mmCIF file of C-alpha atoms in Angstrom:
data_model
loop_
_atom_site.group_PDB
_atom_site.id
_atom_site.type_symbol
_atom_site.label_atom_id
_atom_site.label_comp_id
_atom_site.label_asym_id
_atom_site.label_seq_id
_atom_site.Cartn_x
_atom_site.Cartn_y
_atom_site.Cartn_z
ATOM 1 C CA UNK T 2 146.934 -15.574 -15.908
ATOM 2 C CA UNK T 3 148.182 -12.850 -13.773
ATOM 3 C CA UNK T 4 146.206 -9.815 -12.759
ATOM 4 C CA UNK T 5 148.056 -7.584 -14.894
ATOM 5 C CA UNK T 6 147.074 -9.517 -18.089
ATOM 6 C CA UNK T 7 143.401 -8.713 -17.439
ATOM 7 C CA UNK T 8 143.957 -5.203 -16.940
ATOM 8 C CA UNK T 9 145.966 -4.888 -20.054
ATOM 9 C CA UNK T 10 143.344 -6.539 -22.055
ATOM 10 C CA UNK T 11 140.458 -4.408 -20.873
ATOM 11 C CA UNK T 12 142.527 -1.119 -21.408
ATOM 12 C CA UNK T 13 143.488 -2.434 -24.897
ATOM 13 C CA UNK T 14 140.019 -3.027 -25.979
ATOM 14 C CA UNK T 15 139.066 -0.810 -29.069
ATOM 15 C CA UNK T 16 136.284 -0.286 -31.588
ATOM 16 C CA UNK T 17 138.007 -1.304 -34.750
ATOM 17 C CA UNK T 18 135.838 -0.228 -37.780
ATOM 18 C CA UNK T 19 135.263 -2.579 -40.785
ATOM 19 C CA UNK T 20 137.078 0.186 -43.121
ATOM 20 C CA UNK T 21 140.259 -0.658 -40.925
ATOM 21 C CA UNK T 22 140.089 -4.337 -41.447
ATOM 22 C CA UNK T 23 142.509 -6.273 -43.981
ATOM 23 C CA UNK T 24 141.797 -9.474 -46.165
ATOM 24 C CA UNK T 25 142.962 -12.045 -43.855
ATOM 25 C CA UNK T 26 140.032 -14.148 -42.759
ATOM 26 C CA UNK T 27 138.746 -14.434 -39.049
ATOM 27 C CA UNK T 28 138.782 -18.470 -38.565
ATOM 28 C CA UNK T 29 135.686 -20.286 -37.571
ATOM 29 C CA UNK T 30 137.675 -22.050 -34.829
ATOM 30 C CA UNK T 31 138.442 -18.251 -33.208
ATOM 31 C CA UNK T 32 134.416 -17.469 -34.093
ATOM 32 C CA UNK T 33 133.550 -20.491 -31.785
ATOM 33 C CA UNK T 34 135.711 -19.465 -29.003
ATOM 34 C CA UNK T 35 134.333 -16.033 -29.086
ATOM 35 C CA UNK T 36 130.694 -17.399 -28.859
ATOM 36 C CA UNK T 37 131.743 -19.895 -26.204
ATOM 37 C CA UNK T 38 133.257 -16.888 -24.075
ATOM 38 C CA UNK T 39 129.908 -15.048 -24.698
ATOM 39 C CA UNK T 40 128.046 -17.844 -23.122
ATOM 40 C CA UNK T 41 129.662 -17.404 -19.945
ATOM 41 C CA UNK T 42 128.161 -13.851 -19.401
ATOM 42 C CA UNK T 43 126.125 -12.915 -16.211
ATOM 43 C CA UNK T 44 122.700 -14.034 -16.597
ATOM 44 C CA UNK T 45 119.835 -13.658 -13.953
ATOM 45 C CA UNK T 46 117.739 -16.581 -13.163
ATOM 46 C CA UNK T 47 119.939 -18.349 -15.881
ATOM 47 C CA UNK T 48 117.782 -16.834 -18.728
ATOM 48 C CA UNK T 49 120.700 -16.764 -20.879
ATOM 49 C CA UNK T 50 118.988 -14.372 -23.291
ATOM 50 C CA UNK T 51 121.860 -13.971 -26.162
ATOM 51 C CA UNK T 52 121.291 -15.319 -29.399
ATOM 52 C CA UNK T 53 123.782 -15.013 -32.469
ATOM 53 C CA UNK T 54 123.443 -15.181 -35.983
ATOM 54 C CA UNK T 55 126.721 -15.481 -37.872
ATOM 55 C CA UNK T 56 126.877 -14.323 -41.372
ATOM 56 C CA UNK T 57 129.946 -15.048 -43.548
ATOM 57 C CA UNK T 58 130.438 -15.046 -47.398
ATOM 58 C CA UNK T 59 127.217 -14.522 -49.364
ATOM 59 C CA UNK T 60 125.210 -14.280 -46.261
ATOM 60 C CA UNK T 61 126.937 -11.115 -45.223
ATOM 61 C CA UNK T 62 126.437 -9.655 -48.625
ATOM 62 C CA UNK T 63 122.978 -10.533 -48.611
ATOM 63 C CA UNK T 64 122.757 -8.629 -45.286
ATOM 64 C CA UNK T 65 124.335 -5.599 -46.591
ATOM 65 C CA UNK T 66 122.023 -5.317 -49.681
ATOM 66 C CA UNK T 67 119.047 -5.530 -47.273
ATOM 67 C CA UNK T 68 120.349 -3.064 -44.859
ATOM 68 C CA UNK T 69 121.252 -0.795 -47.862
ATOM 69 C CA UNK T 70 117.784 -1.218 -49.598
ATOM 70 C CA UNK T 71 115.958 -0.698 -46.184
ATOM 71 C CA UNK T 72 117.818 2.305 -45.670
ATOM 72 C CA UNK T 73 116.826 3.501 -49.269
ATOM 73 C CA UNK T 74 113.021 2.509 -48.364
ATOM 74 C CA UNK T 75 112.861 4.384 -45.107
ATOM 75 C CA UNK T 76 114.918 7.571 -45.774
ATOM 76 C CA UNK T 77 113.039 10.470 -47.352
ATOM 77 C CA UNK T 78 115.026 12.039 -50.417
ATOM 78 C CA UNK T 79 115.907 14.976 -48.291
ATOM 79 C CA UNK T 80 117.721 13.017 -45.581
ATOM 80 C CA UNK T 81 119.061 10.252 -47.993
ATOM 81 C CA UNK T 82 122.943 10.320 -48.032
ATOM 82 C CA UNK T 83 124.736 8.292 -50.887
ATOM 83 C CA UNK T 84 127.666 8.226 -48.610
ATOM 84 C CA UNK T 85 125.897 6.576 -45.693
ATOM 85 C CA UNK T 86 124.212 4.077 -47.979
ATOM 86 C CA UNK T 87 127.296 3.023 -49.710
ATOM 87 C CA UNK T 88 129.068 2.868 -45.998
ATOM 88 C CA UNK T 89 126.214 0.255 -45.010
ATOM 89 C CA UNK T 90 127.070 -2.151 -47.758
ATOM 90 C CA UNK T 91 130.983 -1.587 -47.521
ATOM 91 C CA UNK T 92 130.726 -2.448 -43.656
ATOM 92 C CA UNK T 93 129.379 -5.918 -44.464
ATOM 93 C CA UNK T 94 131.858 -6.532 -47.486
ATOM 94 C CA UNK T 95 134.851 -5.239 -45.553
ATOM 95 C CA UNK T 96 134.083 -7.671 -42.182
ATOM 96 C CA UNK T 97 135.127 -11.235 -42.287
ATOM 97 C CA UNK T 98 132.186 -12.174 -40.556
ATOM 98 C CA UNK T 99 129.088 -10.283 -39.142
ATOM 99 C CA UNK T 100 127.488 -11.336 -36.053
ATOM 100 C CA UNK T 101 123.807 -10.408 -35.366
ATOM 101 C CA UNK T 102 123.352 -9.765 -31.606
ATOM 102 C CA UNK T 103 119.991 -10.790 -30.656
ATOM 103 C CA UNK T 104 118.171 -11.272 -27.358
ATOM 104 C CA UNK T 105 115.487 -13.640 -26.615
ATOM 105 C CA UNK T 106 112.937 -12.396 -23.763
ATOM 106 C CA UNK T 107 112.321 -14.764 -21.237
ATOM 107 C CA UNK T 108 108.879 -16.117 -22.093
ATOM 108 C CA UNK T 109 107.740 -16.237 -18.339
ATOM 109 C CA UNK T 110 109.005 -12.507 -17.921
ATOM 110 C CA UNK T 111 110.743 -13.618 -14.716
ATOM 111 C CA UNK T 112 113.092 -10.669 -14.862
ATOM 112 C CA UNK T 113 112.854 -6.941 -16.266
ATOM 113 C CA UNK T 114 113.412 -6.915 -19.633
ATOM 114 C CA UNK T 115 116.461 -4.252 -19.264
ATOM 115 C CA UNK T 116 118.127 -7.272 -17.082
ATOM 116 C CA UNK T 117 118.261 -9.523 -20.417
ATOM 117 C CA UNK T 118 119.430 -6.681 -22.568
ATOM 118 C CA UNK T 119 122.128 -5.976 -19.938
ATOM 119 C CA UNK T 120 123.065 -9.635 -19.813
ATOM 120 C CA UNK T 121 123.263 -9.754 -23.654
ATOM 121 C CA UNK T 122 125.523 -6.847 -23.492
ATOM 122 C CA UNK T 123 127.799 -8.517 -20.989
ATOM 123 C CA UNK T 124 127.900 -11.540 -23.585
ATOM 124 C CA UNK T 125 129.028 -8.974 -26.083
ATOM 125 C CA UNK T 126 131.692 -7.603 -23.624
ATOM 126 C CA UNK T 127 133.336 -11.100 -23.331
ATOM 127 C CA UNK T 128 133.291 -11.175 -27.074
ATOM 128 C CA UNK T 129 134.965 -7.746 -27.220
ATOM 129 C CA UNK T 130 137.663 -8.692 -24.498
ATOM 130 C CA UNK T 131 138.262 -12.017 -26.502
ATOM 131 C CA UNK T 132 138.923 -10.121 -29.586
ATOM 132 C CA UNK T 133 141.323 -7.824 -27.852
ATOM 133 C CA UNK T 134 143.426 -10.638 -26.402
ATOM 134 C CA UNK T 135 143.659 -12.011 -29.842
ATOM 135 C CA UNK T 136 144.293 -8.680 -31.488
ATOM 136 C CA UNK T 137 141.017 -9.333 -33.790
ATOM 137 C CA UNK T 138 139.360 -6.310 -34.911
ATOM 138 C CA UNK T 139 135.457 -5.704 -33.625
ATOM 139 C CA UNK T 140 132.948 -3.192 -33.585
ATOM 140 C CA UNK T 141 129.290 -3.225 -32.127
ATOM 141 C CA UNK T 142 126.907 -1.368 -34.552
ATOM 142 C CA UNK T 143 123.484 -0.378 -33.442
ATOM 143 C CA UNK T 144 121.808 1.143 -36.398
ATOM 144 C CA UNK T 145 118.137 2.237 -36.512
ATOM 145 C CA UNK T 146 117.940 -0.484 -39.231
ATOM 146 C CA UNK T 147 117.874 -3.266 -36.496
ATOM 147 C CA UNK T 148 114.459 -2.637 -35.819
ATOM 148 C CA UNK T 149 113.659 -4.037 -39.561
ATOM 149 C CA UNK T 150 115.647 -7.197 -39.143
ATOM 150 C CA UNK T 151 112.520 -9.319 -38.898
ATOM 151 C CA UNK T 152 112.541 -9.047 -42.637
ATOM 152 C CA UNK T 153 115.665 -10.729 -43.053
ATOM 153 C CA UNK T 154 115.775 -13.173 -40.088
ATOM 154 C CA UNK T 155 113.239 -15.595 -39.017
ATOM 155 C CA UNK T 156 113.213 -14.720 -35.200
ATOM 156 C CA UNK T 157 111.601 -16.816 -32.352
ATOM 157 C CA UNK T 158 108.826 -15.177 -30.454
ATOM 158 C CA UNK T 159 110.105 -12.568 -28.289
ATOM 159 C CA UNK T 160 113.355 -12.537 -30.024
ATOM 160 C CA UNK T 161 114.981 -9.162 -31.500
ATOM 161 C CA UNK T 162 118.130 -7.678 -32.891
ATOM 162 C CA UNK T 163 120.321 -5.617 -30.743
ATOM 163 C CA UNK T 164 122.900 -4.817 -33.214
ATOM 164 C CA UNK T 165 125.756 -6.169 -35.414
ATOM 165 C CA UNK T 166 129.216 -7.256 -34.387
ATOM 166 C CA UNK T 167 131.793 -6.817 -37.371
ATOM 167 C CA UNK T 168 134.928 -8.881 -37.050
ATOM 168 C CA UNK T 169 138.045 -8.508 -39.012
ATOM 169 C CA UNK T 170 141.692 -8.674 -38.859
ATOM 170 C CA UNK T 171 143.553 -5.337 -38.755
ATOM 171 C CA UNK T 172 146.877 -3.944 -38.720
ATOM 172 C CA UNK T 173 147.841 -2.782 -34.998
ATOM 173 C CA UNK T 174 149.812 -0.047 -36.142
ATOM 174 C CA UNK T 175 146.822 1.549 -37.585
ATOM 175 C CA UNK T 176 145.287 2.103 -34.281
ATOM 176 C CA UNK T 177 145.216 5.241 -32.203
ATOM 177 C CA UNK T 178 145.369 5.501 -28.458
ATOM 178 C CA UNK T 179 142.072 5.413 -26.655
ATOM 179 C CA UNK T 180 141.204 7.949 -24.283
ATOM 180 C CA UNK T 181 139.170 7.933 -20.935
ATOM 181 C CA UNK T 182 138.492 10.900 -18.325
ATOM 182 C CA UNK T 183 140.091 10.356 -15.048
ATOM 183 C CA UNK T 184 137.933 7.779 -13.039
ATOM 184 C CA UNK T 185 137.885 10.286 -10.165
ATOM 185 C CA UNK T 186 135.520 12.768 -11.939
ATOM 186 C CA UNK T 187 133.366 9.824 -12.141
ATOM 187 C CA UNK T 188 133.003 8.548 -8.561
ATOM 188 C CA UNK T 189 132.002 9.571 -5.337
ATOM 189 C CA UNK T 190 133.031 7.853 -2.254
ATOM 190 C CA UNK T 191 130.637 7.877 0.899
ATOM 191 C CA UNK T 192 131.529 6.564 4.249
#
């Protein structure tokens, strides 16, 4: 690999939302590669806190039903949005796979919890870059509903859900350009 390749992969990374996915299935072999790359994220004291639960087929449909039912249960009539309720279900249905991003807290608490959250986020960044390199759409969703996931998953002690990583194939011509403010506006050089 040459230096320009990694620059291009990083700069081409995009959030590709489930509504943009097509019907082409993301292969199990690709998902295994994605997870192996996630496993190489930095991890202080080798706690390796990332945990992933892969949902496909009927499992992702059950997740969609659980999330939409939970949304109904926790939302007052005044705040309830039929659009949001339907979107929750459609996101799961449209994805080829949904990966629940979980974090397992080090039982000995040898490092601050934020470091384990950050390490899990770096594992997800590895997944995102792998998707970008292979032109697979992905999106990390962090809805309020993740705090209720112990009603769907059997978590280990100290494990919790940090969001969902939706995967699907898409048509590259459907994506727009990404924008960033100039880096100079975010940097201060000190000598």
